[in-house]
Amino acid sequence: MTDKETITVYDNQAEAYAKLVANEADKTLLKFIEILKPNNFVLDLGCGPANASATMREHGLKVDPVDASAEMVRMANETYDIAARQASFADISSTDTYDAIWASFSLLHADRADLPAILAALHKALKSGGYFHLTMKLGEGEARDKFGRFYTYYSQEELSNHLANAGFTIDSIETGEVMGMAGKVEPWIMLLTQKG
């Protein structure tokens, strides 16, 4: 299920969010790009203002930026002319379509009960051997931040189990901390996985 309150926050806070992430030098993204081949087709799931998609395109990749927020999609297309489209996690239903999927701090807004089905759909959407990058916040339970955005938190073990159950093999794991739009520093985990 898509959380309407979270989408409304992103619609209303799109400019502020875009400013927050505008100057991020994402070494993780560049490492992700390095493992891909020119013209590989990448789904940017929860693309926001599409900064990552624009960087991937600059490096010769084909991108499909999607976001549930109409305002984020508008901003992405206005800024980058990148054919971003409005879609929720549940709208991803293709088969053997993408060489890679980039989901950076997006699936943490999905309901816990929906995650297994979403991961299964993403696995199906990837070509054999395709890469899936997932970044989430570590923790327990669910919560809303001061803006009203819904978050689901996981442990490393929980995420590893979910990914394995969906058919992904984990290639690498990194952890760190990030300052979010709500002004809190929170721990994150990045998992680079592959479809067998």
PDB file of N, CA, C and O in Angstrom, residues 35-101:
ATOM      1  N   ILE A  35      30.051  -0.743 -12.130  1.00  0.00           N
ATOM      2  CA  ILE A  35      29.848  -2.178 -12.367  1.00  0.00           C
ATOM      3  C   ILE A  35      28.919  -2.445 -13.556  1.00  0.00           C
ATOM      4  O   ILE A  35      28.784  -3.583 -13.982  1.00  0.00           O
ATOM      5  N   LEU A  36      28.302  -1.373 -14.079  1.00  0.00           N
ATOM      6  CA  LEU A  36      27.365  -1.526 -15.190  1.00  0.00           C
ATOM      7  C   LEU A  36      28.055  -1.250 -16.525  1.00  0.00           C
ATOM      8  O   LEU A  36      29.155  -0.724 -16.576  1.00  0.00           O
ATOM      9  N   LYS A  37      27.363  -1.619 -17.591  1.00  0.00           N
ATOM     10  CA  LYS A  37      27.897  -1.439 -18.941  1.00  0.00           C
ATOM     11  C   LYS A  37      27.166  -0.289 -19.630  1.00  0.00           C
ATOM     12  O   LYS A  37      26.006  -0.010 -19.314  1.00  0.00           O
ATOM     13  N   PRO A  38      27.825   0.375 -20.592  1.00  0.00           N
ATOM     14  CA  PRO A  38      27.156   1.446 -21.333  1.00  0.00           C
ATOM     15  C   PRO A  38      25.827   0.956 -21.920  1.00  0.00           C
ATOM     16  O   PRO A  38      25.719  -0.181 -22.375  1.00  0.00           O
ATOM     17  N   ASN A  39      24.841   1.819 -21.852  1.00  0.00           N
ATOM     18  CA  ASN A  39      23.494   1.548 -22.364  1.00  0.00           C
ATOM     19  C   ASN A  39      22.700   0.554 -21.518  1.00  0.00           C
ATOM     20  O   ASN A  39      21.591   0.170 -21.909  1.00  0.00           O
ATOM     21  N   ASN A  40      23.240   0.107 -20.387  1.00  0.00           N
ATOM     22  CA  ASN A  40      22.416  -0.703 -19.475  1.00  0.00           C
ATOM     23  C   ASN A  40      21.193   0.117 -19.057  1.00  0.00           C
ATOM     24  O   ASN A  40      21.257   1.338 -18.926  1.00  0.00           O
ATOM     25  N   PHE A  41      20.071  -0.583 -18.869  1.00  0.00           N
ATOM     26  CA  PHE A  41      18.796   0.051 -18.539  1.00  0.00           C
ATOM     27  C   PHE A  41      18.571  -0.063 -17.026  1.00  0.00           C
ATOM     28  O   PHE A  41      18.541  -1.167 -16.482  1.00  0.00           O
ATOM     29  N   VAL A  42      18.437   1.099 -16.357  1.00  0.00           N
ATOM     30  CA  VAL A  42      18.360   1.141 -14.896  1.00  0.00           C
ATOM     31  C   VAL A  42      17.040   1.766 -14.440  1.00  0.00           C
ATOM     32  O   VAL A  42      16.682   2.874 -14.860  1.00  0.00           O
ATOM     33  N   LEU A  43      16.345   1.062 -13.549  1.00  0.00           N
ATOM     34  CA  LEU A  43      15.160   1.613 -12.895  1.00  0.00           C
ATOM     35  C   LEU A  43      15.620   2.386 -11.670  1.00  0.00           C
ATOM     36  O   LEU A  43      16.282   1.842 -10.786  1.00  0.00           O
ATOM     37  N   ASP A  44      15.285   3.673 -11.612  1.00  0.00           N
ATOM     38  CA  ASP A  44      15.549   4.502 -10.428  1.00  0.00           C
ATOM     39  C   ASP A  44      14.239   4.572  -9.657  1.00  0.00           C
ATOM     40  O   ASP A  44      13.346   5.361  -9.969  1.00  0.00           O
ATOM     41  N   LEU A  45      14.128   3.719  -8.654  1.00  0.00           N
ATOM     42  CA  LEU A  45      12.861   3.527  -7.928  1.00  0.00           C
ATOM     43  C   LEU A  45      12.773   4.514  -6.771  1.00  0.00           C
ATOM     44  O   LEU A  45      13.513   4.419  -5.804  1.00  0.00           O
ATOM     45  N   GLY A  46      11.823   5.448  -6.883  1.00  0.00           N
ATOM     46  CA  GLY A  46      11.734   6.526  -5.908  1.00  0.00           C
ATOM     47  C   GLY A  46      12.796   7.565  -6.220  1.00  0.00           C
ATOM     48  O   GLY A  46      13.637   7.909  -5.394  1.00  0.00           O
ATOM     49  N   CYS A  47      12.757   8.064  -7.448  1.00  0.00           N
ATOM     50  CA  CYS A  47      13.845   8.893  -7.977  1.00  0.00           C
ATOM     51  C   CYS A  47      13.926  10.276  -7.363  1.00  0.00           C
ATOM     52  O   CYS A  47      14.949  10.949  -7.489  1.00  0.00           O
ATOM     53  N   GLY A  48      12.839  10.747  -6.700  1.00  0.00           N
ATOM     54  CA  GLY A  48      12.859  12.105  -6.174  1.00  0.00           C
ATOM     55  C   GLY A  48      13.122  13.103  -7.291  1.00  0.00           C
ATOM     56  O   GLY A  48      12.547  12.990  -8.377  1.00  0.00           O
ATOM     57  N   PRO A  49      14.041  14.057  -7.085  1.00  0.00           N
ATOM     58  CA  PRO A  49      14.318  15.044  -8.137  1.00  0.00           C
ATOM     59  C   PRO A  49      15.177  14.501  -9.274  1.00  0.00           C
ATOM     60  O   PRO A  49      15.559  15.245 -10.165  1.00  0.00           O
ATOM     61  N   ALA A  50      15.493  13.217  -9.239  1.00  0.00           N
ATOM     62  CA  ALA A  50      16.191  12.496 -10.323  1.00  0.00           C
ATOM     63  C   ALA A  50      17.664  12.864 -10.465  1.00  0.00           C
ATOM     64  O   ALA A  50      18.243  12.712 -11.540  1.00  0.00           O
ATOM     65  N   ASN A  51      18.285  13.301  -9.391  1.00  0.00           N
ATOM     66  CA  ASN A  51      19.722  13.588  -9.447  1.00  0.00           C
ATOM     67  C   ASN A  51      20.520  12.329  -9.803  1.00  0.00           C
ATOM     68  O   ASN A  51      21.453  12.385 -10.615  1.00  0.00           O
ATOM     69  N   ALA A  52      20.162  11.209  -9.180  1.00  0.00           N
ATOM     70  CA  ALA A  52      20.881   9.959  -9.460  1.00  0.00           C
ATOM     71  C   ALA A  52      20.669   9.536 -10.910  1.00  0.00           C
ATOM     72  O   ALA A  52      21.615   9.112 -11.585  1.00  0.00           O
ATOM     73  N   SER A  53      19.451   9.657 -11.396  1.00  0.00           N
ATOM     74  CA  SER A  53      19.171   9.301 -12.792  1.00  0.00           C
ATOM     75  C   SER A  53      19.979  10.160 -13.753  1.00  0.00           C
ATOM     76  O   SER A  53      20.518   9.665 -14.745  1.00  0.00           O
ATOM     77  N   ALA A  54      20.069  11.450 -13.458  1.00  0.00           N
ATOM     78  CA  ALA A  54      20.828  12.349 -14.319  1.00  0.00           C
ATOM     79  C   ALA A  54      22.310  11.962 -14.339  1.00  0.00           C
ATOM     80  O   ALA A  54      22.950  11.963 -15.391  1.00  0.00           O
ATOM     81  N   THR A  55      22.844  11.606 -13.180  1.00  0.00           N
ATOM     82  CA  THR A  55      24.244  11.181 -13.103  1.00  0.00           C
ATOM     83  C   THR A  55      24.456   9.888 -13.882  1.00  0.00           C
ATOM     84  O   THR A  55      25.436   9.751 -14.622  1.00  0.00           O
ATOM     85  N   MET A  56      23.517   8.947 -13.735  1.00  0.00           N
ATOM     86  CA  MET A  56      23.633   7.688 -14.475  1.00  0.00           C
ATOM     87  C   MET A  56      23.572   7.939 -15.981  1.00  0.00           C
ATOM     88  O   MET A  56      24.336   7.349 -16.752  1.00  0.00           O
ATOM     89  N   ARG A  57      22.681   8.816 -16.400  1.00  0.00           N
ATOM     90  CA  ARG A  57      22.564   9.138 -17.829  1.00  0.00           C
ATOM     91  C   ARG A  57      23.854   9.777 -18.350  1.00  0.00           C
ATOM     92  O   ARG A  57      24.300   9.463 -19.458  1.00  0.00           O
ATOM     93  N   GLU A  58      24.455  10.654 -17.538  1.00  0.00           N
ATOM     94  CA  GLU A  58      25.725  11.290 -17.924  1.00  0.00           C
ATOM     95  C   GLU A  58      26.822  10.255 -18.149  1.00  0.00           C
ATOM     96  O   GLU A  58      27.751  10.482 -18.932  1.00  0.00           O
ATOM     97  N   HIS A  59      26.705   9.122 -17.460  1.00  0.00           N
ATOM     98  CA  HIS A  59      27.706   8.059 -17.585  1.00  0.00           C
ATOM     99  C   HIS A  59      27.310   6.995 -18.609  1.00  0.00           C
ATOM    100  O   HIS A  59      27.860   5.887 -18.612  1.00  0.00           O
ATOM    101  N   GLY A  60      26.347   7.309 -19.463  1.00  0.00           N
ATOM    102  CA  GLY A  60      26.035   6.435 -20.585  1.00  0.00           C
ATOM    103  C   GLY A  60      24.992   5.363 -20.338  1.00  0.00           C
ATOM    104  O   GLY A  60      24.836   4.457 -21.157  1.00  0.00           O
ATOM    105  N   LEU A  61      24.273   5.469 -19.219  1.00  0.00           N
ATOM    106  CA  LEU A  61      23.232   4.491 -18.937  1.00  0.00           C
ATOM    107  C   LEU A  61      21.867   5.007 -19.390  1.00  0.00           C
ATOM    108  O   LEU A  61      21.647   6.214 -19.466  1.00  0.00           O
ATOM    109  N   LYS A  62      20.968   4.092 -19.686  1.00  0.00           N
ATOM    110  CA  LYS A  62      19.576   4.440 -19.958  1.00  0.00           C
ATOM    111  C   LYS A  62      18.819   4.336 -18.642  1.00  0.00           C
ATOM    112  O   LYS A  62      19.008   3.372 -17.898  1.00  0.00           O
ATOM    113  N   VAL A  63      17.976   5.309 -18.348  1.00  0.00           N
ATOM    114  CA  VAL A  63      17.312   5.332 -17.045  1.00  0.00           C
ATOM    115  C   VAL A  63      15.795   5.401 -17.173  1.00  0.00           C
ATOM    116  O   VAL A  63      15.260   5.945 -18.137  1.00  0.00           O
ATOM    117  N   ASP A  64      15.139   4.816 -16.179  1.00  0.00           N
ATOM    118  CA  ASP A  64      13.684   4.881 -16.059  1.00  0.00           C
ATOM    119  C   ASP A  64      13.394   5.416 -14.653  1.00  0.00           C
ATOM    120  O   ASP A  64      13.264   4.652 -13.704  1.00  0.00           O
ATOM    121  N   PRO A  65      13.338   6.754 -14.495  1.00  0.00           N
ATOM    122  CA  PRO A  65      13.104   7.322 -13.169  1.00  0.00           C
ATOM    123  C   PRO A  65      11.615   7.322 -12.827  1.00  0.00           C
ATOM    124  O   PRO A  65      10.794   7.838 -13.592  1.00  0.00           O
ATOM    125  N   VAL A  66      11.271   6.740 -11.679  1.00  0.00           N
ATOM    126  CA  VAL A  66       9.873   6.718 -11.253  1.00  0.00           C
ATOM    127  C   VAL A  66       9.768   7.200  -9.802  1.00  0.00           C
ATOM    128  O   VAL A  66      10.659   6.976  -8.989  1.00  0.00           O
ATOM    129  N   ASP A  67       8.669   7.870  -9.504  1.00  0.00           N
ATOM    130  CA  ASP A  67       8.406   8.334  -8.147  1.00  0.00           C
ATOM    131  C   ASP A  67       6.898   8.446  -7.957  1.00  0.00           C
ATOM    132  O   ASP A  67       6.170   8.726  -8.908  1.00  0.00           O
ATOM    133  N   ALA A  68       6.444   8.217  -6.729  1.00  0.00           N
ATOM    134  CA  ALA A  68       5.008   8.298  -6.440  1.00  0.00           C
ATOM    135  C   ALA A  68       4.533   9.736  -6.305  1.00  0.00           C
ATOM    136  O   ALA A  68       3.327  10.002  -6.366  1.00  0.00           O
ATOM    137  N   SER A  69       5.455  10.668  -6.116  1.00  0.00           N
ATOM    138  CA  SER A  69       5.109  12.081  -5.947  1.00  0.00           C
ATOM    139  C   SER A  69       5.048  12.794  -7.296  1.00  0.00           C
ATOM    140  O   SER A  69       6.040  12.870  -8.015  1.00  0.00           O
ATOM    141  N   ALA A  70       3.883  13.332  -7.610  1.00  0.00           N
ATOM    142  CA  ALA A  70       3.712  14.060  -8.868  1.00  0.00           C
ATOM    143  C   ALA A  70       4.630  15.277  -8.923  1.00  0.00           C
ATOM    144  O   ALA A  70       5.173  15.614  -9.985  1.00  0.00           O
ATOM    145  N   GLU A  71       4.832  15.935  -7.795  1.00  0.00           N
ATOM    146  CA  GLU A  71       5.671  17.128  -7.766  1.00  0.00           C
ATOM    147  C   GLU A  71       7.141  16.778  -7.990  1.00  0.00           C
ATOM    148  O   GLU A  71       7.874  17.508  -8.671  1.00  0.00           O
ATOM    149  N   MET A  72       7.591  15.647  -7.429  1.00  0.00           N
ATOM    150  CA  MET A  72       8.963  15.204  -7.668  1.00  0.00           C
ATOM    151  C   MET A  72       9.171  14.883  -9.149  1.00  0.00           C
ATOM    152  O   MET A  72      10.202  15.229  -9.733  1.00  0.00           O
ATOM    153  N   VAL A  73       8.201  14.228  -9.747  1.00  0.00           N
ATOM    154  CA  VAL A  73       8.282  13.886 -11.170  1.00  0.00           C
ATOM    155  C   VAL A  73       8.323  15.158 -12.017  1.00  0.00           C
ATOM    156  O   VAL A  73       9.123  15.282 -12.956  1.00  0.00           O
ATOM    157  N   ARG A  74       7.471  16.120 -11.668  1.00  0.00           N
ATOM    158  CA  ARG A  74       7.459  17.393 -12.403  1.00  0.00           C
ATOM    159  C   ARG A  74       8.823  18.075 -12.311  1.00  0.00           C
ATOM    160  O   ARG A  74       9.389  18.540 -13.303  1.00  0.00           O
ATOM    161  N   MET A  75       9.366  18.145 -11.092  1.00  0.00           N
ATOM    162  CA  MET A  75      10.649  18.798 -10.878  1.00  0.00           C
ATOM    163  C   MET A  75      11.774  18.077 -11.632  1.00  0.00           C
ATOM    164  O   MET A  75      12.633  18.717 -12.238  1.00  0.00           O
ATOM    165  N   ALA A  76      11.746  16.750 -11.584  1.00  0.00           N
ATOM    166  CA  ALA A  76      12.777  15.970 -12.277  1.00  0.00           C
ATOM    167  C   ALA A  76      12.767  16.268 -13.768  1.00  0.00           C
ATOM    168  O   ALA A  76      13.822  16.483 -14.379  1.00  0.00           O
ATOM    169  N   ASN A  77      11.590  16.290 -14.352  1.00  0.00           N
ATOM    170  CA  ASN A  77      11.491  16.523 -15.791  1.00  0.00           C
ATOM    171  C   ASN A  77      11.799  17.971 -16.161  1.00  0.00           C
ATOM    172  O   ASN A  77      12.414  18.244 -17.207  1.00  0.00           O
ATOM    173  N   GLU A  78      11.423  18.886 -15.286  1.00  0.00           N
ATOM    174  CA  GLU A  78      11.718  20.299 -15.530  1.00  0.00           C
ATOM    175  C   GLU A  78      13.220  20.555 -15.459  1.00  0.00           C
ATOM    176  O   GLU A  78      13.772  21.320 -16.241  1.00  0.00           O
ATOM    177  N   THR A  79      13.870  19.901 -14.521  1.00  0.00           N
ATOM    178  CA  THR A  79      15.307  20.116 -14.313  1.00  0.00           C
ATOM    179  C   THR A  79      16.157  19.380 -15.332  1.00  0.00           C
ATOM    180  O   THR A  79      17.132  19.932 -15.859  1.00  0.00           O
ATOM    181  N   TYR A  80      15.801  18.128 -15.612  1.00  0.00           N
ATOM    182  CA  TYR A  80      16.682  17.266 -16.415  1.00  0.00           C
ATOM    183  C   TYR A  80      16.095  16.793 -17.743  1.00  0.00           C
ATOM    184  O   TYR A  80      16.811  16.157 -18.520  1.00  0.00           O
ATOM    185  N   ASP A  81      14.794  17.052 -17.994  1.00  0.00           N
ATOM    186  CA  ASP A  81      14.154  16.538 -19.208  1.00  0.00           C
ATOM    187  C   ASP A  81      14.478  15.053 -19.373  1.00  0.00           C
ATOM    188  O   ASP A  81      15.061  14.614 -20.367  1.00  0.00           O
ATOM    189  N   ILE A  82      14.089  14.267 -18.366  1.00  0.00           N
ATOM    190  CA  ILE A  82      14.596  12.901 -18.237  1.00  0.00           C
ATOM    191  C   ILE A  82      13.499  11.824 -18.330  1.00  0.00           C
ATOM    192  O   ILE A  82      13.737  10.652 -18.097  1.00  0.00           O
ATOM    193  N   ALA A  83      12.283  12.229 -18.693  1.00  0.00           N
ATOM    194  CA  ALA A  83      11.167  11.285 -18.865  1.00  0.00           C
ATOM    195  C   ALA A  83      10.824  10.535 -17.587  1.00  0.00           C
ATOM    196  O   ALA A  83      10.472   9.347 -17.617  1.00  0.00           O
ATOM    197  N   ALA A  84      10.950  11.216 -16.460  1.00  0.00           N
ATOM    198  CA  ALA A  84      10.485  10.620 -15.198  1.00  0.00           C
ATOM    199  C   ALA A  84       8.982  10.425 -15.272  1.00  0.00           C
ATOM    200  O   ALA A  84       8.275  11.180 -15.940  1.00  0.00           O
ATOM    201  N   ARG A  85       8.500   9.399 -14.569  1.00  0.00           N
ATOM    202  CA  ARG A  85       7.068   9.113 -14.594  1.00  0.00           C
ATOM    203  C   ARG A  85       6.571   8.796 -13.188  1.00  0.00           C
ATOM    204  O   ARG A  85       7.332   8.332 -12.345  1.00  0.00           O
ATOM    205  N   GLN A  86       5.298   9.056 -12.979  1.00  0.00           N
ATOM    206  CA  GLN A  86       4.704   8.812 -11.668  1.00  0.00           C
ATOM    207  C   GLN A  86       4.290   7.350 -11.562  1.00  0.00           C
ATOM    208  O   GLN A  86       3.549   6.835 -12.402  1.00  0.00           O
ATOM    209  N   ALA A  87       4.790   6.670 -10.548  1.00  0.00           N
ATOM    210  CA  ALA A  87       4.451   5.262 -10.311  1.00  0.00           C
ATOM    211  C   ALA A  87       4.762   4.920  -8.867  1.00  0.00           C
ATOM    212  O   ALA A  87       5.714   5.441  -8.278  1.00  0.00           O
ATOM    213  N   SER A  88       3.962   4.035  -8.303  1.00  0.00           N
ATOM    214  CA  SER A  88       4.206   3.553  -6.945  1.00  0.00           C
ATOM    215  C   SER A  88       5.003   2.251  -7.021  1.00  0.00           C
ATOM    216  O   SER A  88       5.186   1.675  -8.097  1.00  0.00           O
ATOM    217  N   PHE A  89       5.458   1.768  -5.871  1.00  0.00           N
ATOM    218  CA  PHE A  89       6.190   0.506  -5.838  1.00  0.00           C
ATOM    219  C   PHE A  89       5.364  -0.619  -6.461  1.00  0.00           C
ATOM    220  O   PHE A  89       5.885  -1.461  -7.179  1.00  0.00           O
ATOM    221  N   ALA A  90       4.072  -0.607  -6.189  1.00  0.00           N
ATOM    222  CA  ALA A  90       3.193  -1.678  -6.659  1.00  0.00           C
ATOM    223  C   ALA A  90       2.983  -1.649  -8.170  1.00  0.00           C
ATOM    224  O   ALA A  90       2.493  -2.626  -8.753  1.00  0.00           O
ATOM    225  N   ASP A  91       3.352  -0.548  -8.814  1.00  0.00           N
ATOM    226  CA  ASP A  91       3.172  -0.433 -10.266  1.00  0.00           C
ATOM    227  C   ASP A  91       4.277  -1.107 -11.069  1.00  0.00           C
ATOM    228  O   ASP A  91       4.182  -1.195 -12.294  1.00  0.00           O
ATOM    229  N   ILE A  92       5.337  -1.551 -10.393  1.00  0.00           N
ATOM    230  CA  ILE A  92       6.433  -2.210 -11.113  1.00  0.00           C
ATOM    231  C   ILE A  92       6.026  -3.655 -11.388  1.00  0.00           C
ATOM    232  O   ILE A  92       5.936  -4.470 -10.466  1.00  0.00           O
ATOM    233  N   SER A  93       5.753  -3.946 -12.651  1.00  0.00           N
ATOM    234  CA  SER A  93       5.180  -5.266 -12.963  1.00  0.00           C
ATOM    235  C   SER A  93       5.776  -5.898 -14.222  1.00  0.00           C
ATOM    236  O   SER A  93       5.219  -6.849 -14.758  1.00  0.00           O
ATOM    237  N   SER A  94       6.901  -5.370 -14.698  1.00  0.00           N
ATOM    238  CA  SER A  94       7.492  -5.919 -15.922  1.00  0.00           C
ATOM    239  C   SER A  94       8.327  -7.166 -15.627  1.00  0.00           C
ATOM    240  O   SER A  94       8.568  -7.514 -14.470  1.00  0.00           O
ATOM    241  N   THR A  95       8.754  -7.821 -16.693  1.00  0.00           N
ATOM    242  CA  THR A  95       9.558  -9.045 -16.572  1.00  0.00           C
ATOM    243  C   THR A  95      10.837  -8.917 -17.399  1.00  0.00           C
ATOM    244  O   THR A  95      10.778  -8.520 -18.568  1.00  0.00           O
ATOM    245  N   ASP A  96      11.985  -9.261 -16.782  1.00  0.00           N
ATOM    246  CA  ASP A  96      13.279  -9.258 -17.483  1.00  0.00           C
ATOM    247  C   ASP A  96      13.517  -7.969 -18.262  1.00  0.00           C
ATOM    248  O   ASP A  96      13.918  -7.993 -19.429  1.00  0.00           O
ATOM    249  N   THR A  97      13.275  -6.840 -17.614  1.00  0.00           N
ATOM    250  CA  THR A  97      13.327  -5.539 -18.288  1.00  0.00           C
ATOM    251  C   THR A  97      14.603  -4.763 -18.000  1.00  0.00           C
ATOM    252  O   THR A  97      15.194  -4.171 -18.901  1.00  0.00           O
ATOM    253  N   TYR A  98      15.039  -4.774 -16.754  1.00  0.00           N
ATOM    254  CA  TYR A  98      16.131  -3.886 -16.328  1.00  0.00           C
ATOM    255  C   TYR A  98      17.440  -4.645 -16.102  1.00  0.00           C
ATOM    256  O   TYR A  98      17.438  -5.765 -15.614  1.00  0.00           O
ATOM    257  N   ASP A  99      18.544  -3.962 -16.428  1.00  0.00           N
ATOM    258  CA  ASP A  99      19.863  -4.499 -16.118  1.00  0.00           C
ATOM    259  C   ASP A  99      20.229  -4.224 -14.661  1.00  0.00           C
ATOM    260  O   ASP A  99      21.075  -4.921 -14.090  1.00  0.00           O
ATOM    261  N   ALA A 100      19.607  -3.201 -14.084  1.00  0.00           N
ATOM    262  CA  ALA A 100      19.885  -2.847 -12.696  1.00  0.00           C
ATOM    263  C   ALA A 100      18.731  -2.022 -12.131  1.00  0.00           C
ATOM    264  O   ALA A 100      17.980  -1.386 -12.889  1.00  0.00           O
ATOM    265  N   ILE A 101      18.618  -2.034 -10.809  1.00  0.00           N
ATOM    266  CA  ILE A 101      17.624  -1.225 -10.105  1.00  0.00           C
ATOM    267  C   ILE A 101      18.335  -0.478  -8.980  1.00  0.00           C
ATOM    268  O   ILE A 101      19.089  -1.071  -8.201  1.00  0.00           O
TER     269      ILE A 101
END
